[in-house]
PDB file of C-alpha atoms in Angstrom:
ATOM      1  CA  MET A   1      -7.858 -27.310 -23.703  1.00 74.00           C
ATOM      2  CA  LYS A   2      -4.469 -25.864 -22.708  1.00 83.00           C
ATOM      3  CA  ILE A   3      -5.884 -22.341 -22.991  1.00 84.00           C
ATOM      4  CA  TRP A   4      -8.749 -23.250 -20.634  1.00 83.00           C
ATOM      5  CA  GLU A   5      -6.313 -24.681 -18.060  1.00 82.00           C
ATOM      6  CA  ASP A   6      -4.134 -21.555 -18.310  1.00 80.00           C
ATOM      7  CA  PHE A   7      -7.175 -19.345 -17.885  1.00 77.00           C
ATOM      8  CA  LYS A   8      -8.369 -21.277 -14.809  1.00 76.00           C
ATOM      9  CA  THR A   9      -4.900 -21.016 -13.290  1.00 75.00           C
ATOM     10  CA  PHE A  10      -4.865 -17.262 -13.911  1.00 73.00           C
ATOM     11  CA  ALA A  11      -8.461 -16.503 -12.923  1.00 71.00           C
ATOM     12  CA  PHE A  12      -8.514 -18.468  -9.712  1.00 72.00           C
ATOM     13  CA  LYS A  13      -5.140 -17.533  -8.323  1.00 72.00           C
ATOM     14  CA  GLY A  14      -5.257 -15.844  -4.947  1.00 64.00           C
ATOM     15  CA  ASN A  15      -3.906 -12.577  -6.366  1.00 72.00           C
ATOM     16  CA  VAL A  16      -6.717 -12.167  -8.912  1.00 73.00           C
ATOM     17  CA  ILE A  17      -9.393 -12.868  -6.321  1.00 75.00           C
ATOM     18  CA  ASP A  18      -7.711 -10.489  -3.862  1.00 77.00           C
ATOM     19  CA  MET A  19      -7.638  -7.843  -6.588  1.00 79.00           C
ATOM     20  CA  ALA A  20     -11.359  -8.326  -7.290  1.00 81.00           C
ATOM     21  CA  ILE A  21     -12.137  -7.920  -3.593  1.00 81.00           C
ATOM     22  CA  GLY A  22     -10.000  -4.777  -3.578  1.00 82.00           C
ATOM     23  CA  VAL A  23     -11.973  -3.334  -6.492  1.00 86.00           C
ATOM     24  CA  VAL A  24     -15.302  -3.958  -4.736  1.00 87.00           C
ATOM     25  CA  VAL A  25     -14.064  -2.485  -1.444  1.00 84.00           C
ATOM     26  CA  GLY A  26     -12.553   0.428  -3.388  1.00 82.00           C
ATOM     27  CA  GLY A  27     -15.946   1.154  -4.950  1.00 84.00           C
ATOM     28  CA  ALA A  28     -17.567   1.289  -1.529  1.00 84.00           C
ATOM     29  CA  PHE A  29     -14.696   3.399  -0.208  1.00 81.00           C
ATOM     30  CA  SER A  30     -15.226   5.791  -3.116  1.00 81.00           C
ATOM     31  CA  LYS A  31     -18.764   6.523  -1.862  1.00 85.00           C
ATOM     32  CA  ILE A  32     -17.399   7.396   1.575  1.00 83.00           C
ATOM     33  CA  VAL A  33     -14.782   9.704   0.084  1.00 78.00           C
ATOM     34  CA  THR A  34     -17.339  11.361  -2.193  1.00 80.00           C
ATOM     35  CA  SER A  35     -19.585  11.998   0.792  1.00 85.00           C
ATOM     36  CA  LEU A  36     -16.663  13.382   2.793  1.00 81.00           C
ATOM     37  CA  VAL A  37     -15.786  15.785  -0.003  1.00 77.00           C
ATOM     38  CA  ASN A  38     -19.362  16.799  -0.905  1.00 79.00           C
ATOM     39  CA  ASP A  39     -20.815  16.963   2.601  1.00 86.00           C
ATOM     40  CA  ILE A  40     -17.908  18.174   4.732  1.00 83.00           C
ATOM     41  CA  ILE A  41     -14.987  19.611   2.775  1.00 78.00           C
ATOM     42  CA  THR A  42     -16.882  21.452   0.032  1.00 74.00           C
ATOM     43  CA  PRO A  43     -19.236  23.306   2.447  1.00 81.00           C
ATOM     44  CA  PHE A  44     -16.269  24.213   4.649  1.00 80.00           C
ATOM     45  CA  PHE A  45     -14.393  25.495   1.600  1.00 73.00           C
ATOM     46  CA  GLY A  46     -17.518  27.437   0.621  1.00 73.00           C
ATOM     47  CA  PHE A  47     -17.627  28.963   4.107  1.00 81.00           C
ATOM     48  CA  LEU A  48     -13.984  30.045   3.784  1.00 80.00           C
ATOM     49  CA  THR A  49     -14.730  31.600   0.393  1.00 73.00           C
ATOM     50  CA  SER A  50     -17.817  33.508   1.629  1.00 77.00           C
ATOM     51  CA  GLY A  51     -20.395  31.015   0.417  1.00 72.00           C
ATOM     52  CA  ALA A  52     -19.027  30.291  -3.045  1.00 67.00           C
ATOM     53  CA  ASP A  53     -19.782  26.794  -4.346  1.00 69.00           C
ATOM     54  CA  PHE A  54     -16.520  25.939  -5.981  1.00 73.00           C
ATOM     55  CA  LYS A  55     -18.060  23.121  -8.058  1.00 78.00           C
ATOM     56  CA  GLN A  56     -19.837  25.866 -10.000  1.00 82.00           C
ATOM     57  CA  TRP A  57     -16.681  27.881 -10.681  1.00 85.00           C
ATOM     58  CA  LYS A  58     -16.107  28.224 -14.387  1.00 90.00           C
ATOM     59  CA  LEU A  59     -14.514  30.396 -17.014  1.00 92.00           C
ATOM     60  CA  VAL A  60     -17.160  31.252 -19.620  1.00 92.00           C
ATOM     61  CA  LEU A  61     -15.695  31.348 -23.119  1.00 93.00           C
ATOM     62  CA  SER A  62     -18.957  32.219 -24.823  1.00 92.00           C
ATOM     63  CA  GLN A  63     -22.407  32.912 -23.396  1.00 91.00           C
ATOM     64  CA  ALA A  64     -25.365  30.746 -24.254  1.00 89.00           C
ATOM     65  CA  VAL A  65     -27.616  32.162 -26.987  1.00 91.00           C
ATOM     66  CA  VAL A  66     -31.294  32.149 -25.989  1.00 89.00           C
ATOM     67  CA  GLU A  67     -34.139  33.269 -28.249  1.00 90.00           C
ATOM     68  CA  ASN A  68     -37.803  33.180 -27.257  1.00 88.00           C
ATOM     69  CA  GLY A  69     -36.942  31.166 -24.121  1.00 86.00           C
ATOM     70  CA  GLN A  70     -35.193  28.439 -26.107  1.00 89.00           C
ATOM     71  CA  GLU A  71     -31.455  27.816 -25.965  1.00 87.00           C
ATOM     72  CA  ILE A  72     -30.079  28.055 -29.485  1.00 89.00           C
ATOM     73  CA  LYS A  73     -26.404  27.677 -28.587  1.00 91.00           C
ATOM     74  CA  PRO A  74     -25.231  26.267 -25.239  1.00 90.00           C
ATOM     75  CA  GLU A  75     -22.685  28.039 -23.089  1.00 91.00           C
ATOM     76  CA  ALA A  76     -19.035  27.138 -23.691  1.00 93.00           C
ATOM     77  CA  ALA A  77     -17.121  27.166 -20.431  1.00 93.00           C
ATOM     78  CA  ILE A  78     -14.088  25.681 -18.731  1.00 93.00           C
ATOM     79  CA  LEU A  79     -15.382  24.034 -15.540  1.00 90.00           C
ATOM     80  CA  TYR A  80     -12.275  24.420 -13.374  1.00 91.00           C
ATOM     81  CA  GLY A  81     -14.359  24.116 -10.190  1.00 87.00           C
ATOM     82  CA  SER A  82     -15.330  20.603 -11.183  1.00 86.00           C
ATOM     83  CA  PHE A  83     -11.679  19.891 -11.892  1.00 89.00           C
ATOM     84  CA  LEU A  84     -10.740  21.162  -8.414  1.00 86.00           C
ATOM     85  CA  GLN A  85     -13.413  18.881  -6.952  1.00 80.00           C
ATOM     86  CA  ASN A  86     -11.833  15.875  -8.672  1.00 82.00           C
ATOM     87  CA  VAL A  87      -8.346  16.905  -7.508  1.00 85.00           C
ATOM     88  CA  VAL A  88      -9.601  17.129  -3.907  1.00 80.00           C
ATOM     89  CA  ASP A  89     -11.246  13.688  -4.273  1.00 77.00           C
ATOM     90  CA  PHE A  90      -7.994  12.239  -5.587  1.00 83.00           C
ATOM     91  CA  LEU A  91      -5.903  13.774  -2.807  1.00 83.00           C
ATOM     92  CA  ILE A  92      -8.224  12.414  -0.131  1.00 79.00           C
ATOM     93  CA  ILE A  93      -8.244   8.928  -1.661  1.00 76.00           C
ATOM     94  CA  ALA A  94      -4.466   8.924  -2.165  1.00 81.00           C
ATOM     95  CA  GLY A  95      -3.898  10.196   1.374  1.00 81.00           C
ATOM     96  CA  SER A  96      -6.226   7.585   2.853  1.00 77.00           C
ATOM     97  CA  ILE A  97      -4.566   4.757   0.957  1.00 77.00           C
ATOM     98  CA  PHE A  98      -1.123   6.081   1.922  1.00 85.00           C
ATOM     99  CA  LEU A  99      -2.081   6.138   5.611  1.00 83.00           C
ATOM    100  CA  ALA A 100      -3.599   2.654   5.462  1.00 80.00           C
ATOM    101  CA  VAL A 101      -0.517   1.185   3.752  1.00 81.00           C
ATOM    102  CA  ARG A 102       1.751   3.016   6.184  1.00 90.00           C
ATOM    103  CA  LEU A 103      -0.139   1.610   9.187  1.00 89.00           C
ATOM    104  CA  VAL A 104       0.021  -1.919   7.771  1.00 85.00           C
ATOM    105  CA  ASN A 105       3.751  -1.578   7.073  1.00 89.00           C
ATOM    106  CA  LYS A 106       4.366  -0.218  10.586  1.00 93.00           C
ATOM    107  CA  ALA A 107       2.460  -3.120  12.122  1.00 92.00           C
ATOM    108  CA  ARG A 108       4.380  -5.599   9.963  1.00 91.00           C
ATOM    109  CA  HIS A 109       7.690  -3.945  10.901  1.00 92.00           C
ATOM    110  CA  ARG A 110       6.855  -4.122  14.623  1.00 93.00           C
ATOM    111  CA  LYS A 111       5.957  -7.797  14.283  1.00 91.00           C
ATOM    112  CA  GLU A 112       9.255  -8.506  12.513  1.00 91.00           C
ATOM    113  CA  GLU A 113      11.154  -6.666  15.260  1.00 91.00           C
ATOM    114  CA  LYS A 114       9.362  -8.707  17.938  1.00 89.00           C
ATOM    115  CA  ASP A 115      10.163 -11.927  16.059  1.00 87.00           C
ATOM    116  CA  GLU A 116      13.833 -10.894  15.785  1.00 87.00           C
ATOM    117  CA  LYS A 117      13.969 -10.108  19.514  1.00 85.00           C
ATOM    118  CA  LYS A 118      12.412 -13.485  20.324  1.00 82.00           C
ATOM    119  CA  GLU A 119      15.025 -15.152  18.112  1.00 82.00           C
ATOM    120  CA  GLU A 120      17.839 -13.227  19.833  1.00 79.00           C
ATOM    121  CA  ILE A 121      16.499 -14.246  23.237  1.00 77.00           C
ATOM    122  CA  LYS A 122      16.422 -17.881  22.119  1.00 74.00           C
ATOM    123  CA  GLU A 123      20.006 -17.619  20.862  1.00 71.00           C
ATOM    124  CA  GLU A 124      21.130 -15.989  24.108  1.00 71.00           C
ATOM    125  CA  ALA A 125      19.318 -18.622  26.129  1.00 69.00           C
ATOM    126  CA  ALA A 126      21.053 -21.455  24.286  1.00 68.00           C
ATOM    127  CA  PRO A 127      23.692 -22.939  26.599  1.00 75.00           C
ATOM    128  CA  SER A 128      27.263 -22.190  25.635  1.00 76.00           C
ATOM    129  CA  PRO A 129      29.701 -25.042  25.527  1.00 79.00           C
ATOM    130  CA  THR A 130      31.617 -25.772  28.691  1.00 84.00           C
ATOM    131  CA  GLU A 131      35.415 -25.572  28.921  1.00 86.00           C
ATOM    132  CA  VAL A 132      35.671 -29.338  28.762  1.00 86.00           C
ATOM    133  CA  GLU A 133      33.549 -29.455  25.577  1.00 87.00           C
ATOM    134  CA  LEU A 134      35.669 -26.736  23.970  1.00 86.00           C
ATOM    135  CA  LEU A 135      38.907 -28.504  24.904  1.00 89.00           C
ATOM    136  CA  CYS A 136      37.560 -31.771  23.489  1.00 91.00           C
ATOM    137  CA  GLU A 137      36.642 -30.000  20.261  1.00 90.00           C
ATOM    138  CA  ILE A 138      40.144 -28.472  19.997  1.00 92.00           C
ATOM    139  CA  ARG A 139      41.697 -31.882  20.675  1.00 93.00           C
ATOM    140  CA  ASP A 140      39.586 -33.464  17.929  1.00 93.00           C
ATOM    141  CA  LEU A 141      40.516 -30.728  15.432  1.00 92.00           C
ATOM    142  CA  LEU A 142      44.249 -31.122  16.230  1.00 92.00           C
ATOM    143  CA  ARG A 143      43.956 -34.900  15.833  1.00 92.00           C
ATOM    144  CA  GLN A 144      42.202 -34.403  12.485  1.00 91.00           C
ATOM    145  CA  GLN A 145      44.919 -32.016  11.284  1.00 90.00           C
ATOM    146  CA  LYS A 146      47.646 -34.450  12.350  1.00 88.00           C
ATOM    147  CA  ASP A 147      45.939 -37.314  10.534  1.00 87.00           C
ATOM    148  CA  GLU A 148      45.600 -35.190   7.363  1.00 86.00           C
ATOM    149  CA  GLN A 149      49.313 -34.290   7.493  1.00 85.00           C
ATOM    150  CA  ASN A 150      50.278 -37.941   7.922  1.00 83.00           C
ATOM    151  CA  ASN A 151      48.114 -38.938   4.938  1.00 80.00           C
ATOM    152  CA  VAL A 152      49.696 -36.265   2.708  1.00 72.00           C
ATOM    153  CA  SER A 153      53.290 -37.272   3.550  1.00 63.00           C
TER     154      SER A 153
END
């Protein structure tokens, strides 16, 4: 039963649930990024490279062998265009996450600064002791010191 209790504590902590929500949102975000890359960036890159579809870029190591219209041996190729596509996807995702985290941190930092300013204003607004109160405090401290010296002697 101890294992079940430990599992419930782990599985239903706020952090695990937050992480699960993050995974689901991340999956949806992935579709947006894929569309951005496939529908906007890739065609633009193709335009810059005179119409080349860089997903199809490859280095053929050996040609496919075809006899009588049937492929006997498939083509062996390094698909570096596909690799570039994945690198672009990663950079867009990483950049988006970086910007989102940066915006959240900036907002949090501004809130902390506002809270600190409010605290400073409260401290400044607190009334300072009057001369009479300060003199009374000094008198009490001197009396206390005198009493301590008399008790030691």
